[in-house]
Coordinates of C-alpha atoms and ligand atoms in Angstrom, one line a residue:
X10 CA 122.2 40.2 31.7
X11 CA 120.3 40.6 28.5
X12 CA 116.8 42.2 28.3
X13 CA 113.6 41.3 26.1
X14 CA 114.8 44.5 23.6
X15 CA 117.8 42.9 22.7
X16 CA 116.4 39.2 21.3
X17 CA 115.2 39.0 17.9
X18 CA 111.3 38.1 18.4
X19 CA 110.1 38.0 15.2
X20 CA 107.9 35.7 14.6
X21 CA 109.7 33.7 16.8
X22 CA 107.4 31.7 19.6
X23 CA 108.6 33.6 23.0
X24 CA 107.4 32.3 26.3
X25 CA 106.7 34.3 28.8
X26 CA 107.1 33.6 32.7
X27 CA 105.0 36.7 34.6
X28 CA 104.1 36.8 37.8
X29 CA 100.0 36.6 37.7
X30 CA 99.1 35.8 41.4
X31 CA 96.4 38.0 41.6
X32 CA 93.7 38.7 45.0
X33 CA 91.0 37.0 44.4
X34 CA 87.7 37.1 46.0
X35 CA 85.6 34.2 46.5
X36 CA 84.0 34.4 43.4
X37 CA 86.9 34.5 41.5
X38 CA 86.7 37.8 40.8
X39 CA 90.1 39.7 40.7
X40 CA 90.6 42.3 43.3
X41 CA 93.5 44.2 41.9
X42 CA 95.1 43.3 38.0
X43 CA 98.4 45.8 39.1
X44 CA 100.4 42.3 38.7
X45 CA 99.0 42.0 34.8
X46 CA 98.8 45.8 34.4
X47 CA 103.0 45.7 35.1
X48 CA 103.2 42.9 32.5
X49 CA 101.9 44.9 29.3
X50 CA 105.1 46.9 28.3
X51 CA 106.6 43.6 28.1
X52 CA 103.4 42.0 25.8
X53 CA 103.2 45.1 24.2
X54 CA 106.9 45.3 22.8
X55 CA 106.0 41.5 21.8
X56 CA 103.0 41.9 20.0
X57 CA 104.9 44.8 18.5
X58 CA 107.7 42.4 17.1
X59 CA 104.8 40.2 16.0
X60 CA 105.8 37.4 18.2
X61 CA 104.0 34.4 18.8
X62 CA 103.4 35.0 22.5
X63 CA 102.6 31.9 24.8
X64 CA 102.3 32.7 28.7
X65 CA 103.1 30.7 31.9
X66 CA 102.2 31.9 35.0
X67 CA 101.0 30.7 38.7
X68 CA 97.9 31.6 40.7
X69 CA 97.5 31.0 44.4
X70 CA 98.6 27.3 46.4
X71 CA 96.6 24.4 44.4
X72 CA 99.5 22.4 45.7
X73 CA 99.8 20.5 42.5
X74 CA 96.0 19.7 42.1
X75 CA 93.3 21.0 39.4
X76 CA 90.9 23.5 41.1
X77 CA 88.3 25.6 39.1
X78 CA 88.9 28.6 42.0
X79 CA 92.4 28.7 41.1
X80 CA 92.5 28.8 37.1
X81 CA 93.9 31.6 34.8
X82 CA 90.3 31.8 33.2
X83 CA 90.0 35.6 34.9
X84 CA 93.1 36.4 34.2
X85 CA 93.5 35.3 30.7
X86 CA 90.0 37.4 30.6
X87 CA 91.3 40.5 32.3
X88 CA 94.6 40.4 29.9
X89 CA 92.7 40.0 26.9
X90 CA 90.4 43.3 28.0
X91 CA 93.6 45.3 29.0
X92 CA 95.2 44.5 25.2
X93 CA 92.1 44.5 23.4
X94 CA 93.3 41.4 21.9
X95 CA 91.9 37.7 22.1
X96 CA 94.1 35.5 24.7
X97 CA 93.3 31.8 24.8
X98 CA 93.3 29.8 27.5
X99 CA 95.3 26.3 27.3
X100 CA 93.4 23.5 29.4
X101 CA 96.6 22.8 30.6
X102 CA 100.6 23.7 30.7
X103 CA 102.0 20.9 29.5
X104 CA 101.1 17.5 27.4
X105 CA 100.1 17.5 23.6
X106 CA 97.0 19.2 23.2
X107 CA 99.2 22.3 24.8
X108 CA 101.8 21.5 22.0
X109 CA 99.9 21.7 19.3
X110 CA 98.3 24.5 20.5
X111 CA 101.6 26.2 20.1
X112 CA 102.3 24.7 17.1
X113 CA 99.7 26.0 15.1
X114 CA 99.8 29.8 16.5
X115 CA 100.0 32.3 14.0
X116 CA 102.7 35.1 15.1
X117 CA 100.6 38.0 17.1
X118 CA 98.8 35.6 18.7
X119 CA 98.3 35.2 22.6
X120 CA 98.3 31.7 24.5
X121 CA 98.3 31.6 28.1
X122 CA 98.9 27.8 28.8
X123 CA 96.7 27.1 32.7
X124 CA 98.3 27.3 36.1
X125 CA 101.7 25.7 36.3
X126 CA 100.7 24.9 40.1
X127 CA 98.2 22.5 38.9
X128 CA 101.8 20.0 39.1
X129 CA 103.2 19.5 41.7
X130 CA 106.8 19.8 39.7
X131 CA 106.5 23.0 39.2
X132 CA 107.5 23.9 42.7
X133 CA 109.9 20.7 43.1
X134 CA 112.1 22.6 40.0
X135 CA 111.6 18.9 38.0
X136 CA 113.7 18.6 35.2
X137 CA 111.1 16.7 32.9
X138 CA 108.8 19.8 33.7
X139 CA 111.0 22.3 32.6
X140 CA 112.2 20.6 29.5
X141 CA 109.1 20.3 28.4
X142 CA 107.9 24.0 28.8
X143 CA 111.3 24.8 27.7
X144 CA 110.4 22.9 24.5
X145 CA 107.4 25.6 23.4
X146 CA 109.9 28.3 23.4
X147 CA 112.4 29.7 20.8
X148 CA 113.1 32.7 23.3
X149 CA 112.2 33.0 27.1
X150 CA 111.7 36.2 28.8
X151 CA 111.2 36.0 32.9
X152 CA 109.0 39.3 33.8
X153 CA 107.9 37.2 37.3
X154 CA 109.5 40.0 40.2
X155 CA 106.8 38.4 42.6
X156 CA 108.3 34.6 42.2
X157 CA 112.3 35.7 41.2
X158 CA 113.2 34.5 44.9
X159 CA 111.5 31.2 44.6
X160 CA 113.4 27.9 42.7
X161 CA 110.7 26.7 40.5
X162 CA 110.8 24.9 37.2
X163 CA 109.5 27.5 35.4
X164 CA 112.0 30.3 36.0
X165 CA 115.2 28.1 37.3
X166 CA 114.7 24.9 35.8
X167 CA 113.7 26.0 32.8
X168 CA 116.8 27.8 31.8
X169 CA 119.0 24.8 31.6
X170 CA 117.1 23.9 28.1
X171 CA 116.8 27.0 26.4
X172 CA 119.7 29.0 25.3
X173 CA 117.9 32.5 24.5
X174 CA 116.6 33.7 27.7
X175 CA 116.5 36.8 29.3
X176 CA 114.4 39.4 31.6
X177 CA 111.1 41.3 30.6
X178 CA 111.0 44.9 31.5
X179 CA 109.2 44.7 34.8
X180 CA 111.9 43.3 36.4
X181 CA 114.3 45.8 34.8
X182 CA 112.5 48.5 36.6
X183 CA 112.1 46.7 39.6
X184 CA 116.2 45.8 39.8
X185 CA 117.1 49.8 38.4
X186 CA 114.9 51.3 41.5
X187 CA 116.4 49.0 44.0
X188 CA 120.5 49.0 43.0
X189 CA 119.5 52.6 42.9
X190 CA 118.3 53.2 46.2
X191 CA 120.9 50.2 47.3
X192 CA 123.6 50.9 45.4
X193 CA 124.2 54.7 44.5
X194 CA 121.5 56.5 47.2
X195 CA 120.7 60.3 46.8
X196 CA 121.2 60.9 50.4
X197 CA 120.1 60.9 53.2
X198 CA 118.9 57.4 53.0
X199 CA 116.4 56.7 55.1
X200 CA 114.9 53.1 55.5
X201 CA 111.7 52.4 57.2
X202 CA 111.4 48.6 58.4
X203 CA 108.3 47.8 60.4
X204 CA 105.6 44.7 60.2
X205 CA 105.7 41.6 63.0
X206 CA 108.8 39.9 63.3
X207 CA 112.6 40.9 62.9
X208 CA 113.2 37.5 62.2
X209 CA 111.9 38.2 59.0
X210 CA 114.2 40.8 58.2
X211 CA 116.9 40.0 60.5
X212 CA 119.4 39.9 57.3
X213 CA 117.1 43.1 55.6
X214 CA 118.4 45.2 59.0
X215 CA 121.9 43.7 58.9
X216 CA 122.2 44.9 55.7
X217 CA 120.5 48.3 55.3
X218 CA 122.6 49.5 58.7
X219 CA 125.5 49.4 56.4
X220 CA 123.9 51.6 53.4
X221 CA 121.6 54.0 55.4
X222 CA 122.0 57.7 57.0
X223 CA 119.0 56.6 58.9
X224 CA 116.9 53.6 60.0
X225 CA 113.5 53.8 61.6
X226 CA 111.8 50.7 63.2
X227 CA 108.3 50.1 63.6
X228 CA 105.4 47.7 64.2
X229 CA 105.6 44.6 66.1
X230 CA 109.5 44.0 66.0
X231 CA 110.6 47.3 68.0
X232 CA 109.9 45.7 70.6
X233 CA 112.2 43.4 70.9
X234 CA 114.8 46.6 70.0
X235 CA 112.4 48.0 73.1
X236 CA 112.8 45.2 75.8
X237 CA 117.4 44.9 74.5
X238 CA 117.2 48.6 75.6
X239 CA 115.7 48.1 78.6
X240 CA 111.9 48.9 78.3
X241 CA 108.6 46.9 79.8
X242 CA 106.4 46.1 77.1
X243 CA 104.0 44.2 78.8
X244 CA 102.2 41.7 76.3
X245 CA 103.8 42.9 72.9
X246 CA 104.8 40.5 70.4
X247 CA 108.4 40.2 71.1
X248 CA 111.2 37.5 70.0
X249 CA 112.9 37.1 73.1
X250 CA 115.9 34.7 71.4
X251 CA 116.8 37.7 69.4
X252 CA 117.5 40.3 72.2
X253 CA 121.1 40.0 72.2
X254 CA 121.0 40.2 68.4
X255 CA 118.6 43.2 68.5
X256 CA 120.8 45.2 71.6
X257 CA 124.0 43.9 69.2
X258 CA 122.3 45.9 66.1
X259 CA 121.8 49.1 68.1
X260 CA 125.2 49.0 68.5
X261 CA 126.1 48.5 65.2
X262 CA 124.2 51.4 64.2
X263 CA 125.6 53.4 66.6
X264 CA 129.3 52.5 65.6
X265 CA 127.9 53.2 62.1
X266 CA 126.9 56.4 62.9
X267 CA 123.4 55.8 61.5
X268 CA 120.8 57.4 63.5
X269 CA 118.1 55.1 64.6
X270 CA 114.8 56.1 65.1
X271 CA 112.2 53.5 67.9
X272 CA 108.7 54.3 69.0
X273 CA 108.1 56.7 71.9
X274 CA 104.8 56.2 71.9
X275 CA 102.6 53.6 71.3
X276 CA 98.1 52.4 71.0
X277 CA 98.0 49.9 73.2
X278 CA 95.3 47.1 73.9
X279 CA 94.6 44.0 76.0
X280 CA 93.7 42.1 72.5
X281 CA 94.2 42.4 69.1
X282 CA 90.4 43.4 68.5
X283 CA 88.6 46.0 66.3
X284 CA 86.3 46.4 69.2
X285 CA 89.2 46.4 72.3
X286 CA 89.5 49.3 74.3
X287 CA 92.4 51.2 73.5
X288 CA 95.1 53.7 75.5
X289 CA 98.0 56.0 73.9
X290 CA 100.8 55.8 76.2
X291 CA 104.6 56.3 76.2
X292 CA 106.9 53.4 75.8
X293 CA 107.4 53.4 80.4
X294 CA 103.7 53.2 80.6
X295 CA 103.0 49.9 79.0
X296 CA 100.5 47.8 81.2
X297 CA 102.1 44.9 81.9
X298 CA 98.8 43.0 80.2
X299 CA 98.4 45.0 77.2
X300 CA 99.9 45.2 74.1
X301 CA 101.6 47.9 71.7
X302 CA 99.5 47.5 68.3
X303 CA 100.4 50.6 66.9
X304 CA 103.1 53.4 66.6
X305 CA 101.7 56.5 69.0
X306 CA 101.2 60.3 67.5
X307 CA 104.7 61.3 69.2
X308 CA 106.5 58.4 67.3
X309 CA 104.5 59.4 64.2
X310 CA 106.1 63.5 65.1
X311 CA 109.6 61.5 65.2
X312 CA 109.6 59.8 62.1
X313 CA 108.0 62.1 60.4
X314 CA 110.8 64.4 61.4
X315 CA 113.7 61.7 60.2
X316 CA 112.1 61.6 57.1
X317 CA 112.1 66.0 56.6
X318 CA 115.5 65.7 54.4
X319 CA 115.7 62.4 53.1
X320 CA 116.8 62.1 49.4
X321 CA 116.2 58.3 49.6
X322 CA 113.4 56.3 51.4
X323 CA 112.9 52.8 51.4
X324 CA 109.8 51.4 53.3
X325 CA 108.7 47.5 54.0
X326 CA 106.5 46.5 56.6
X327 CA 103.6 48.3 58.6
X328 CA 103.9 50.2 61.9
X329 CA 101.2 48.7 63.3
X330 CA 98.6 46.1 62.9
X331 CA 96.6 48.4 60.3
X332 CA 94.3 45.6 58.9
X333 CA 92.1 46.9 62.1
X334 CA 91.4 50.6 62.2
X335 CA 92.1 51.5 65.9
X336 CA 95.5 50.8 64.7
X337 CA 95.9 52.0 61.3
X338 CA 96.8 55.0 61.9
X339 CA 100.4 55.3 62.1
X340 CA 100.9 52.9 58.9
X341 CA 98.7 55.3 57.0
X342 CA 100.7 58.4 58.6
X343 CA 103.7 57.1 57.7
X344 CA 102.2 56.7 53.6
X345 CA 101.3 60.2 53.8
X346 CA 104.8 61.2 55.1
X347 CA 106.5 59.0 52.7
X348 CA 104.4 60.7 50.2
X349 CA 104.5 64.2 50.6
X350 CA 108.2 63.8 50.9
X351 CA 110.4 65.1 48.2
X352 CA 112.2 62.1 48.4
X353 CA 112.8 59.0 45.8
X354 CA 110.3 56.4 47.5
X355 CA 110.8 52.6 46.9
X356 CA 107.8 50.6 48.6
X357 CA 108.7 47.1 49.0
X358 CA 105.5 45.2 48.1
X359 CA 103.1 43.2 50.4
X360 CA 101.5 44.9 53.1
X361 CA 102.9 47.9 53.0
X362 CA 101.6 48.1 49.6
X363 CA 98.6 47.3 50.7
X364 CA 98.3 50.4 53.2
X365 CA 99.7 53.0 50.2
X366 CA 96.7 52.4 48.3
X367 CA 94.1 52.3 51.1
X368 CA 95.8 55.8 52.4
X369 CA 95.0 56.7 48.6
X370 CA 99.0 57.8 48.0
X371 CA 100.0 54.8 45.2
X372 CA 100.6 57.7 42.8
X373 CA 102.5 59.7 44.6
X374 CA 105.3 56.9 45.2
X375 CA 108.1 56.7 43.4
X376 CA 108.0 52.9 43.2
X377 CA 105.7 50.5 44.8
X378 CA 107.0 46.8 43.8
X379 CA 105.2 44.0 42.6
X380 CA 106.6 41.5 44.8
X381 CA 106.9 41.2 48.7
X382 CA 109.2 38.5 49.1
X383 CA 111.5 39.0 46.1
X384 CA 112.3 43.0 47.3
X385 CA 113.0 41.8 50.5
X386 CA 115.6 39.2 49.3
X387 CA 117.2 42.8 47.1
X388 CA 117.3 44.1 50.6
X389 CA 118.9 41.2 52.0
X390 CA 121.4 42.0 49.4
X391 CA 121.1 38.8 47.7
X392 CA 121.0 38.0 44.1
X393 CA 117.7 36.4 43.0
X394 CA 117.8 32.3 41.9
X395 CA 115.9 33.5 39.1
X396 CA 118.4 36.0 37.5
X397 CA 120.8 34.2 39.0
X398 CA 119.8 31.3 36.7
X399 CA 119.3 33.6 33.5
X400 CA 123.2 34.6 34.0
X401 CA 124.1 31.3 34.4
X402 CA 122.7 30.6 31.2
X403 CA 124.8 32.8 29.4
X404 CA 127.8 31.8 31.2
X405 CA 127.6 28.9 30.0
X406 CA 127.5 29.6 26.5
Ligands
AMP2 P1 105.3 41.5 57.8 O1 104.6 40.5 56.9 O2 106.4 41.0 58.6 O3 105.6 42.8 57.1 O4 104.2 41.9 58.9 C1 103.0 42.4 58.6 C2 102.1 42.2 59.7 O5 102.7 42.7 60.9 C3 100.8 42.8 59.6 O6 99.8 41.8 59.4 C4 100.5 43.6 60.9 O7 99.2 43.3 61.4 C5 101.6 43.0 61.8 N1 102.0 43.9 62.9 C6 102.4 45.2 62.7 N2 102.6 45.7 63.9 C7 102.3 44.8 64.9 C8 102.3 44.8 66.3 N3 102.7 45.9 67.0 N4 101.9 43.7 66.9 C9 101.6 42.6 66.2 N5 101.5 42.5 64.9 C10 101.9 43.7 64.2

């Protein structure tokens, strides 16, 4: 694999893919920049190695439309007051006005070209597409973590037409900190999966049981693990087709040795309602009409406990539904935990990204990543299409 350091960038046109999905709120304000504060090491070395730096990124699901709520014009904004640094905005991503553009950059100069999900062949991985942005590039550097497990045109496609790419140095951290915890772990290796399905992260569990001391399991999906072991759990969400496979992982784990941790205790309400009335109970006193919503004070004892002499912990996914406060508060016990531990802490992005930094701990995590979907495939164990392309690349040269 080779990394932005090792290119030549000199004055040399080098497109950038980053990741610039940002939260928006309905003015179009941006809610949180993290996503283009991670990109700036990358810019930085760029603008350093006078560069001519053009940028391609997406921004929400304009499902290959134009719409003013969804362009780059905030971003491009927020990027050019994070560098201190003029960035233009292209009307477009691709087509000749866009060329020229390019062609006529003088090196330490920023162009971010608009949306690439303004076409619909962005997503479809078209070849034309990816030529063409391939075309504005002498070197192309991927930095996008958030969109490495997605097949698009502009980080798959695009490698098949340009020869020099290779990864920024956001996704360099983001692959060091997870072969590290995956790979090598300082243990004990703890791994904390919650959120509201295991189907979700059915192939996440399969694969962590393997690589972990210990595995804790939270938030909606324990209770499937509940009901395979034999619990009442009255209304919980609960994937009944994957019982077998849930009682089948308990016995893995236990075949494995690794020492997994379920809910004892768990808020429980007849709704998922800020204003429902809510009980603590232990797991045998579930009303059959209500449901578990959160993990209950003696779980939070439990886990917290796991978690006294871990070396290694790896979190993804909420232990309850904490968007609501009555049942918050074993997510943001859990953040405090993970935090105060002396541990090396991986967050996987998401939500449970989301509840570090409204528990107020994002700086005392080791590593909070900048992309949900794309840690959870590093999880999985599998390789992402995007470096997977990059190496193809240079495989075939
Ligand atoms: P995920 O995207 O799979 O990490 O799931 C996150 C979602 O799981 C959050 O929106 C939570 O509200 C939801 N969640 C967590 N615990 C529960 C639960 N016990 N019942 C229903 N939903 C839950």
């Amino acid at each position: 694999m080779k990394y932005i350091d090792e290119f030549d960038l000199r004055e040399k046109r080098v497109l950038f893919r980053f990741d610039f999905n940002v939260p928006l709120d309905e003015n179009s304000h941006i809610v949180d920049d993290g996503r283009i504060r991670a990109a700036l090491p990358s810019i930085n070395y760029a603008l350093d190695e006078h560069a001519k730096i053009i940028i391609i990124s997406h921004l929400g699901r304009p499902k290959g439309t134009y719409n003013d709520k969804l362009s780059l014009n905030p971003v491009a904004r927020r990027l050019s007051r994070l560098l201190g640094k003029d960035v233009i905005l292209a009307k477009d991503c691709i087509g000749n006005e866009v060329k020229h553009l390019i062609d006529t950059m003088k090196p330490g100069c920023i162009v971010m070209l608009e949306n690439l999900r303004f076409h619909q062949e962005e997503t479809d991985n078209d070849d034309d597409f990816a030529k063409e942005l391939a075309g504005f590039a002498d070197v192309y550097i991927d930095d996008a973590f958030g969109n490495a497990h997605r097949k698009h045109a502009s980080n798959v496609g695009i490698t098949k037409y340009i020869n020099k790419c290779g990864l920024g140095f956001l996704m360099r951290k983001e692959l060091n900190y997870f072969s590290k915890s995956l790979e090598n772990p300082f243990r004990p290796f703890v791994a904390i999966i919650g959120g509201s399905k295991v189907s979700d992260k059915l192939q996440a569990l399969g694969n962590l049981v393997r690589k972990v001391d210990k595995m804790i399991i939270g938030g909606g999906m324990a209770f499937t693990f509940l009901k395979a072991m034999g619990y009442e759990i009255g209304k919980s969400i609960v994937e009944n087709d994957l019982i077998d496979t849930a009682y089948q992982g308990i016995e893995i784990a236990k075949k494995l040795g690794v020492k997994l941790y379920l809910p004892v205790d768990c808020v429980i309400a007849e709704s998922v309602d800020p204003k429902a009335v809510t009980k603590i109970v232990p797991l045998q006193e579930i009303d059959p009409n209500w449901m578990g919503l959160d993990i209950g004070p003696a779980t939070i004892a439990l886990f917290r406990e796991a978690l006294f002499d871990a070396k290694t912990i790896v979190w993804n996914g909420p232990m309850g539904v904490f968007e609501i406060d009555a049942f918050s508060r074993g997510t943001f016990a859990m953040a405090h935990a993970v935090a105060n531990s002396h541990a090396l802490t991986i967050v996987g992005g998401g939500d449970t990204d989301v509840a570090i930094h409204q528990a107020g701990e994002s700086d005392y995590i080791t590593y909070i990543s900048t992309g949900g979907g794309a840690s959870l495939e590093l999880l999985e164990g599998k390789k992402l299409p995007a470096i997977q392309a990059i190496e193809e690349c240079w495989q075939r040269q």
